[in-house]
């Protein structure tokens, strides 16, 4: 079989139950072919966030596949076809995502790599990219590595192990002023406090907060060591913080410490940056769920507990009685009556309490305005949000934010 026939077979095998795209570039960086229907959006992502440039920068220094990742959280892998010691073709597979990418996270990543007032990606292009990314199904890092090893075999006929794969990060963040760094560190501290509070309270409404945190900090500011070592150290510190927060939330040290040690060992064993993100997110969700389970009221029936969990998980949603009742398996009328009997407050008041708790996190850990928070939590007006917040917390949203900053 020719190389092209092998690659055609390889593409077909990847598509068995997966949404995986294969790209081929020539030695000058020109796209030769792609099976991606969103070629402009995802091809632009590969270039804009630096993975394409990094691929060509290191191609002469590697002898096998290379795993590429950027500040956006995407990952790709590439391998090369050589003739007479000249790179003739680069075959790229991706993108793969470790978690969902929101418009806000995308905008912040674009701002990080924009120099001055030059926009590297318009808002319409960002929205088009999100639509393209939404079609991609998740593929775990170990499978990605297996795909990379298969590609190398197709191109070279050589069977190698995962130790033959190189890892590279596209580092294209511009230099920042001391003032900006100080501001960002304050933001990191505030967000860290919010994330740990969620662990201590077993707050199931954590997914968006975790997604946003990826754009707040790049991890530990080490100046030596590989990108992989820096990533591992950051996740290990994160695990230690979460473990202690869970203990403060009531999880037994006899459970928390061995669990944290197991996650740290998993971090040390990984070979792909994408695996670090999976472990980090899994660990955080695991500890929060364990603390939450300790706080489950044994006097609640299962449907009422399901309703409570659904409300907590969707605090930023437009919660309707119909949706909550459907999740609990009750009619709206029966749920309302049963909820009041068991929780001793109306379901509408419970929703307000949960939304105000979410507001406290947003006030302390984001730069969102009071109006933006009110809209995000689906309050009908800023004044009603302020009135509800004061009634439950005892102070206004502005006063709470100032107190949080001083604390």
Coordinates of C-alpha atoms in Angstrom, one line a residue:
X1 CA 0.0 0.0 0.0
X2 CA 1.1 3.6 -0.7
X3 CA 1.3 6.1 2.1
X4 CA -1.8 7.8 0.8
X5 CA -3.7 4.5 0.8
X6 CA -2.6 3.8 4.4
X7 CA -3.7 7.3 5.5
X8 CA -7.1 6.8 3.9
X9 CA -7.5 3.5 5.8
X10 CA -6.3 5.2 9.0
X11 CA -8.9 8.0 8.6
X12 CA -11.6 5.5 8.1
X13 CA -10.6 3.6 11.2
X14 CA -10.6 6.8 13.3
X15 CA -14.1 7.6 12.2
X16 CA -15.5 4.3 13.7
X17 CA -17.7 5.8 16.5
X18 CA -15.6 9.0 16.8
X19 CA -15.5 12.5 15.4
X20 CA -11.8 12.9 14.6
X21 CA -10.3 15.1 11.9
X22 CA -7.1 14.5 9.9
X23 CA -5.2 17.3 8.3
X24 CA -2.2 17.2 6.0
X25 CA 0.2 20.2 5.5
X26 CA 3.2 20.5 3.2
X27 CA 6.7 21.6 4.3
X28 CA 5.7 25.3 3.8
X29 CA 2.6 25.2 6.0
X30 CA 0.0 25.0 3.2
X31 CA -3.0 22.8 3.9
X32 CA -3.0 19.9 1.4
X33 CA -6.2 18.1 2.6
X34 CA -8.6 17.8 5.4
X35 CA -11.7 15.7 6.2
X36 CA -13.1 18.4 8.5
X37 CA -16.4 20.1 7.5
X38 CA -15.5 23.1 9.6
X39 CA -12.1 23.5 8.0
X40 CA -11.9 27.3 8.3
X41 CA -12.9 27.5 12.0
X42 CA -10.8 24.5 13.4
X43 CA -7.9 25.1 11.0
X44 CA -7.8 28.7 12.2
X45 CA -7.8 27.5 15.8
X46 CA -4.8 25.3 15.1
X47 CA -2.9 28.3 13.7
X48 CA -4.2 31.2 15.9
X49 CA -3.4 29.5 19.2
X50 CA 0.1 28.6 18.2
X51 CA 0.0 24.8 17.7
X52 CA 0.9 25.0 14.0
X53 CA 3.8 27.3 14.6
X54 CA 5.1 25.1 17.4
X55 CA 4.7 22.0 15.2
X56 CA 7.0 23.4 12.5
X57 CA 9.4 24.8 15.1
X58 CA 10.2 21.4 16.6
X59 CA 9.6 19.0 13.7
X60 CA 13.4 18.7 13.1
X61 CA 14.0 17.7 16.7
X62 CA 11.6 14.8 17.1
X63 CA 11.7 11.3 15.7
X64 CA 8.1 10.3 16.4
X65 CA 4.7 11.8 17.0
X66 CA 4.3 15.1 18.9
X67 CA 1.4 16.0 21.2
X68 CA 0.5 19.8 20.9
X69 CA -1.6 21.9 23.3
X70 CA -2.4 25.6 23.7
X71 CA -3.7 27.9 26.3
X72 CA -7.3 27.2 25.1
X73 CA -7.2 23.7 26.5
X74 CA -7.2 22.0 23.0
X75 CA -4.8 19.3 22.0
X76 CA -3.6 17.8 18.7
X77 CA -1.0 15.3 17.6
X78 CA 1.2 15.4 14.5
X79 CA 3.7 13.1 12.8
X80 CA 5.9 13.7 9.8
X81 CA 6.7 12.1 6.4
X82 CA 10.4 12.5 5.5
X83 CA 12.3 12.1 2.3
X84 CA 16.1 12.5 1.9
X85 CA 16.2 14.1 5.4
X86 CA 13.6 16.7 4.3
X87 CA 10.2 17.0 5.9
X88 CA 7.7 16.6 3.1
X89 CA 4.4 16.4 4.9
X90 CA 2.9 16.9 8.3
X91 CA -0.1 14.8 9.3
X92 CA -2.2 16.4 12.1
X93 CA -5.1 14.8 14.0
X94 CA -7.4 16.9 16.2
X95 CA -8.6 18.9 17.9
X96 CA -9.3 17.0 21.2
X97 CA -10.8 18.8 24.2
X98 CA -10.3 18.0 27.9
X99 CA -13.4 20.0 28.8
X100 CA -16.0 22.2 27.3
X101 CA -14.9 25.6 26.0
X102 CA -17.3 28.6 26.7
X103 CA -17.4 31.8 24.7
X104 CA -16.0 33.6 27.8
X105 CA -13.1 31.3 28.1
X106 CA -12.4 31.6 24.3
X107 CA -12.6 35.5 24.5
X108 CA -10.2 35.6 27.4
X109 CA -7.7 33.3 25.6
X110 CA -7.9 35.4 22.5
X111 CA -7.2 38.5 24.6
X112 CA -4.1 36.8 26.1
X113 CA -2.6 36.3 22.6
X114 CA -3.7 39.6 21.1
X115 CA -0.9 42.2 20.9
X116 CA -2.0 45.7 21.6
X117 CA -5.4 46.4 20.0
X118 CA -5.0 43.8 17.2
X119 CA -7.7 41.3 17.4
X120 CA -6.5 37.8 16.2
X121 CA -10.0 36.4 16.0
X122 CA -13.3 38.3 15.6
X123 CA -16.3 37.6 17.8
X124 CA -18.2 36.1 14.9
X125 CA -15.2 33.8 14.2
X126 CA -15.2 32.8 17.9
X127 CA -18.8 31.9 17.8
X128 CA -18.3 29.9 14.6
X129 CA -15.4 28.0 16.3
X130 CA -17.6 27.2 19.3
X131 CA -20.2 25.7 17.0
X132 CA -17.6 23.6 15.4
X133 CA -16.1 22.4 18.7
X134 CA -19.6 21.5 19.9
X135 CA -19.6 18.7 17.3
X136 CA -16.5 17.0 18.7
X137 CA -17.0 14.1 21.0
X138 CA -14.7 13.5 24.0
X139 CA -11.8 11.0 23.6
X140 CA -9.7 10.2 26.6
X141 CA -5.9 10.9 26.4
X142 CA -4.8 7.3 26.5
X143 CA -6.9 6.7 23.3
X144 CA -5.4 9.8 21.7
X145 CA -1.9 8.4 22.4
X146 CA -2.9 5.1 20.8
X147 CA -4.2 7.0 17.7
X148 CA -0.8 8.8 17.5
X149 CA 1.2 5.5 17.7
X150 CA -1.0 4.1 14.9
X151 CA -0.4 7.1 12.8
X152 CA 3.4 6.7 13.2
X153 CA 3.1 3.1 12.1
X154 CA 1.2 4.1 9.0
X155 CA 3.8 6.7 8.0
X156 CA 7.0 4.8 8.9
X157 CA 6.1 1.1 9.5
X158 CA 7.8 1.5 12.9
X159 CA 6.1 0.2 16.0
X160 CA 7.0 2.4 19.0
X161 CA 5.7 2.8 22.6
X162 CA 4.2 5.8 24.2
X163 CA 7.7 6.8 25.4
X164 CA 8.4 7.7 21.8
X165 CA 5.9 10.6 21.9
X166 CA 7.0 14.1 22.5
X167 CA 4.9 16.8 24.2
X168 CA 4.9 20.5 23.4
X169 CA 2.9 23.5 24.6
X170 CA 2.2 26.4 22.3
X171 CA 3.4 29.3 24.5
X172 CA 2.4 32.6 22.8
X173 CA 1.3 34.7 25.7
X174 CA 2.7 38.2 25.5
X175 CA 4.8 39.8 28.2
X176 CA 2.8 41.5 31.0
X177 CA 3.5 44.4 33.2
X178 CA 4.2 44.1 36.9
X179 CA 0.9 45.9 37.6
X180 CA -1.1 43.4 35.5
X181 CA 0.6 40.4 37.2
X182 CA -0.2 41.8 40.6
X183 CA -3.9 42.3 39.6
X184 CA -4.0 38.7 38.2
X185 CA -2.6 37.3 41.4
X186 CA -5.3 39.0 43.4
X187 CA -7.8 37.5 41.1
X188 CA -6.2 34.0 41.4
X189 CA -6.4 34.3 45.2
X190 CA -10.1 35.3 45.1
X191 CA -11.0 32.5 42.7
X192 CA -9.1 30.0 44.7
X193 CA -11.0 30.9 47.9
X194 CA -14.3 30.5 46.0
X195 CA -13.3 27.1 44.6
X196 CA -12.3 25.9 48.1
X197 CA -15.5 27.2 49.6
X198 CA -17.4 25.1 47.1
X199 CA -15.5 22.0 48.3
X200 CA -16.2 22.8 52.0
X201 CA -19.9 23.2 51.3
X202 CA -20.2 20.3 48.8
X203 CA -21.6 22.8 46.3
X204 CA -22.6 20.8 43.2
X205 CA -22.9 23.9 41.1
X206 CA -19.2 24.0 40.4
X207 CA -18.7 23.1 36.7
X208 CA -18.8 26.7 35.3
X209 CA -16.6 27.9 38.1
X210 CA -14.0 25.3 37.3
X211 CA -14.2 26.1 33.5
X212 CA -13.6 29.8 34.2
X213 CA -10.7 29.1 36.6
X214 CA -8.6 27.8 33.7
X215 CA -8.4 31.3 32.2
X216 CA -7.6 32.9 35.6
X217 CA -4.3 31.2 36.3
X218 CA -1.7 29.2 34.3
X219 CA -0.5 27.3 37.4
X220 CA 2.6 27.6 39.5
X221 CA 5.0 30.3 38.3
X222 CA 8.1 28.1 38.0
X223 CA 11.0 29.2 35.8
X224 CA 12.7 25.8 35.4
X225 CA 11.6 22.3 34.5
X226 CA 9.6 21.1 31.5
X227 CA 6.0 22.2 30.7
X228 CA 4.8 18.7 31.8
X229 CA 6.6 19.0 35.2
X230 CA 5.1 22.4 35.8
X231 CA 1.7 21.1 34.9
X232 CA 2.1 18.1 37.3
X233 CA 3.2 20.3 40.1
X234 CA 0.3 22.7 39.7
X235 CA -2.2 19.8 39.8
X236 CA -0.5 18.3 42.9
X237 CA -0.8 21.6 44.7
X238 CA -4.4 21.9 43.6
X239 CA -5.2 18.3 44.9
X240 CA -3.6 19.2 48.3
X241 CA -5.7 22.3 48.6
X242 CA -8.9 20.5 47.7
X243 CA -8.1 17.6 50.1
X244 CA -7.8 20.0 53.0
X245 CA -10.9 21.9 52.1
X246 CA -12.8 18.6 52.0
X247 CA -11.6 17.8 55.5
X248 CA -12.8 21.2 56.7
X249 CA -16.1 20.4 55.1
X250 CA -16.5 17.2 57.2
X251 CA -14.8 14.5 55.1
X252 CA -12.8 12.2 57.4
X253 CA -9.0 12.6 57.1
X254 CA -8.8 8.8 57.0
X255 CA -10.7 9.0 53.7
X256 CA -9.4 12.3 52.3
X257 CA -5.7 11.9 52.6
X258 CA -5.5 8.4 50.9
X259 CA -7.8 9.6 48.2
X260 CA -5.6 12.7 47.6
X261 CA -2.5 10.5 47.6
X262 CA -4.1 8.2 45.0
X263 CA -4.8 11.2 42.7
X264 CA -1.3 12.5 43.2
X265 CA 0.1 9.1 42.1
X266 CA -2.1 9.2 39.1
X267 CA -0.7 12.6 38.2
X268 CA 2.9 11.3 38.4
X269 CA 2.0 8.4 36.1
X270 CA 0.5 10.5 33.2
X271 CA 2.4 11.1 30.0
X272 CA -0.1 13.6 28.3
X273 CA -1.0 17.1 29.3
X274 CA -4.6 16.3 28.4
X275 CA -4.6 13.6 31.1
X276 CA -3.7 16.2 33.7
X277 CA -6.9 18.1 33.0
X278 CA -9.0 15.0 33.2
X279 CA -7.5 14.0 36.6
X280 CA -7.9 17.5 37.9
X281 CA -11.5 17.8 37.0
X282 CA -12.3 14.2 38.1
X283 CA -10.6 14.8 41.5
X284 CA -12.4 18.1 42.2
X285 CA -15.8 16.6 41.3
X286 CA -15.1 13.5 43.4
X287 CA -14.2 15.5 46.6
X288 CA -17.2 17.8 46.2
X289 CA -19.6 14.9 45.7
X290 CA -18.2 13.2 48.8
X291 CA -18.7 16.3 51.0
X292 CA -22.1 16.8 49.5
X293 CA -23.1 13.2 50.3
X294 CA -22.2 13.9 54.0
X295 CA -24.6 16.9 54.0
X296 CA -27.6 15.0 52.4
X297 CA -30.5 15.3 54.8
X298 CA -31.5 11.7 55.8
X299 CA -35.0 13.1 56.4
X300 CA -35.5 14.0 52.7
X301 CA -37.1 11.4 50.4
X302 CA -35.1 10.5 47.3
X303 CA -37.3 12.7 44.9
X304 CA -36.9 15.7 47.1
X305 CA -33.2 15.3 47.4
X306 CA -33.0 14.9 43.6
X307 CA -35.0 18.2 43.3
X308 CA -32.5 19.9 45.7
X309 CA -29.5 18.7 43.8
X310 CA -31.0 19.7 40.5
X311 CA -31.6 23.3 41.8
X312 CA -28.0 23.5 43.2
X313 CA -26.5 22.2 39.9
X314 CA -28.4 24.7 37.8
X315 CA -28.3 27.9 39.9
X316 CA -27.5 30.0 36.9
X317 CA -30.3 28.5 34.9
X318 CA -33.9 29.7 34.5
X319 CA -35.3 27.1 36.9
X320 CA -38.9 26.3 36.3
X321 CA -41.2 24.3 38.5
X322 CA -42.0 22.1 35.5
X323 CA -38.3 21.2 34.9
X324 CA -37.7 20.5 38.5
X325 CA -40.8 18.4 38.9
X326 CA -39.9 16.4 35.8
X327 CA -36.5 15.6 37.2
X328 CA -38.0 14.5 40.5
X329 CA -40.8 12.5 38.9
X330 CA -43.6 14.4 40.4
X331 CA -46.3 16.8 39.1
X332 CA -45.6 20.5 39.9
X333 CA -48.4 20.6 42.4
X334 CA -47.4 17.5 44.3
X335 CA -43.7 18.5 44.3
X336 CA -44.5 21.9 45.7
X337 CA -46.5 20.3 48.5
X338 CA -44.0 17.6 49.3
X339 CA -41.1 20.0 49.2
X340 CA -42.7 22.3 51.8
X341 CA -43.4 19.3 54.0
X342 CA -39.8 18.0 54.0
X343 CA -37.6 21.0 53.6
X344 CA -39.9 23.4 55.6
X345 CA -39.6 26.1 53.1
X346 CA -41.2 26.7 49.7
X347 CA -39.4 25.6 46.6
X348 CA -39.3 29.2 45.3
X349 CA -37.6 30.4 48.5
X350 CA -35.1 27.5 48.3
X351 CA -34.3 28.6 44.7
X352 CA -33.7 32.1 45.9
X353 CA -31.3 30.9 48.7
X354 CA -29.3 28.8 46.2
X355 CA -29.1 31.6 43.7
X356 CA -27.9 34.0 46.4
X357 CA -25.2 31.5 47.4
X358 CA -24.1 31.4 43.8
X359 CA -24.2 35.3 43.7
X360 CA -21.8 35.4 46.7
X361 CA -19.3 33.3 44.7
X362 CA -19.6 35.6 41.7
X363 CA -19.3 38.7 43.8
X364 CA -16.2 37.5 45.5
X365 CA -14.4 35.8 42.6
X366 CA -15.3 37.6 39.4
X367 CA -15.3 41.1 38.0
X368 CA -18.9 40.8 36.9
X369 CA -21.0 43.8 37.6
X370 CA -24.1 43.6 39.9
X371 CA -26.3 44.0 36.8
X372 CA -24.5 41.1 35.0
X373 CA -24.8 38.8 38.1
X374 CA -28.5 39.6 38.4
X375 CA -29.1 38.7 34.7
X376 CA -26.9 35.6 34.9
X377 CA -29.0 34.3 37.8
X378 CA -32.2 35.2 36.1
X379 CA -33.5 37.8 38.6
X380 CA -36.1 40.0 36.9
X381 CA -34.2 43.2 37.8
X382 CA -31.1 44.5 39.6
X383 CA -33.3 46.0 42.3
X384 CA -35.1 42.7 43.0
X385 CA -31.8 40.9 43.1
X386 CA -30.5 43.4 45.6
X387 CA -33.6 43.2 47.7
X388 CA -33.5 39.4 47.8
X389 CA -29.7 39.3 48.5
X390 CA -30.1 41.8 51.5
X391 CA -33.0 39.8 52.9
X392 CA -31.0 36.5 52.9
X393 CA -27.4 37.8 53.6
X394 CA -28.1 40.9 55.7
X395 CA -26.2 43.3 53.4
X396 CA -26.3 44.6 49.8
X397 CA -24.4 42.9 47.0
X398 CA -22.0 45.9 46.9
X399 CA -21.4 45.7 50.6
X400 CA -20.7 42.0 50.4
X401 CA -18.2 42.4 47.6
X402 CA -16.3 45.1 49.6
X403 CA -16.3 43.0 52.7
X404 CA -15.1 40.0 50.8
X405 CA -12.2 42.0 49.3
X406 CA -11.2 43.2 52.7
X407 CA -11.4 39.7 54.2

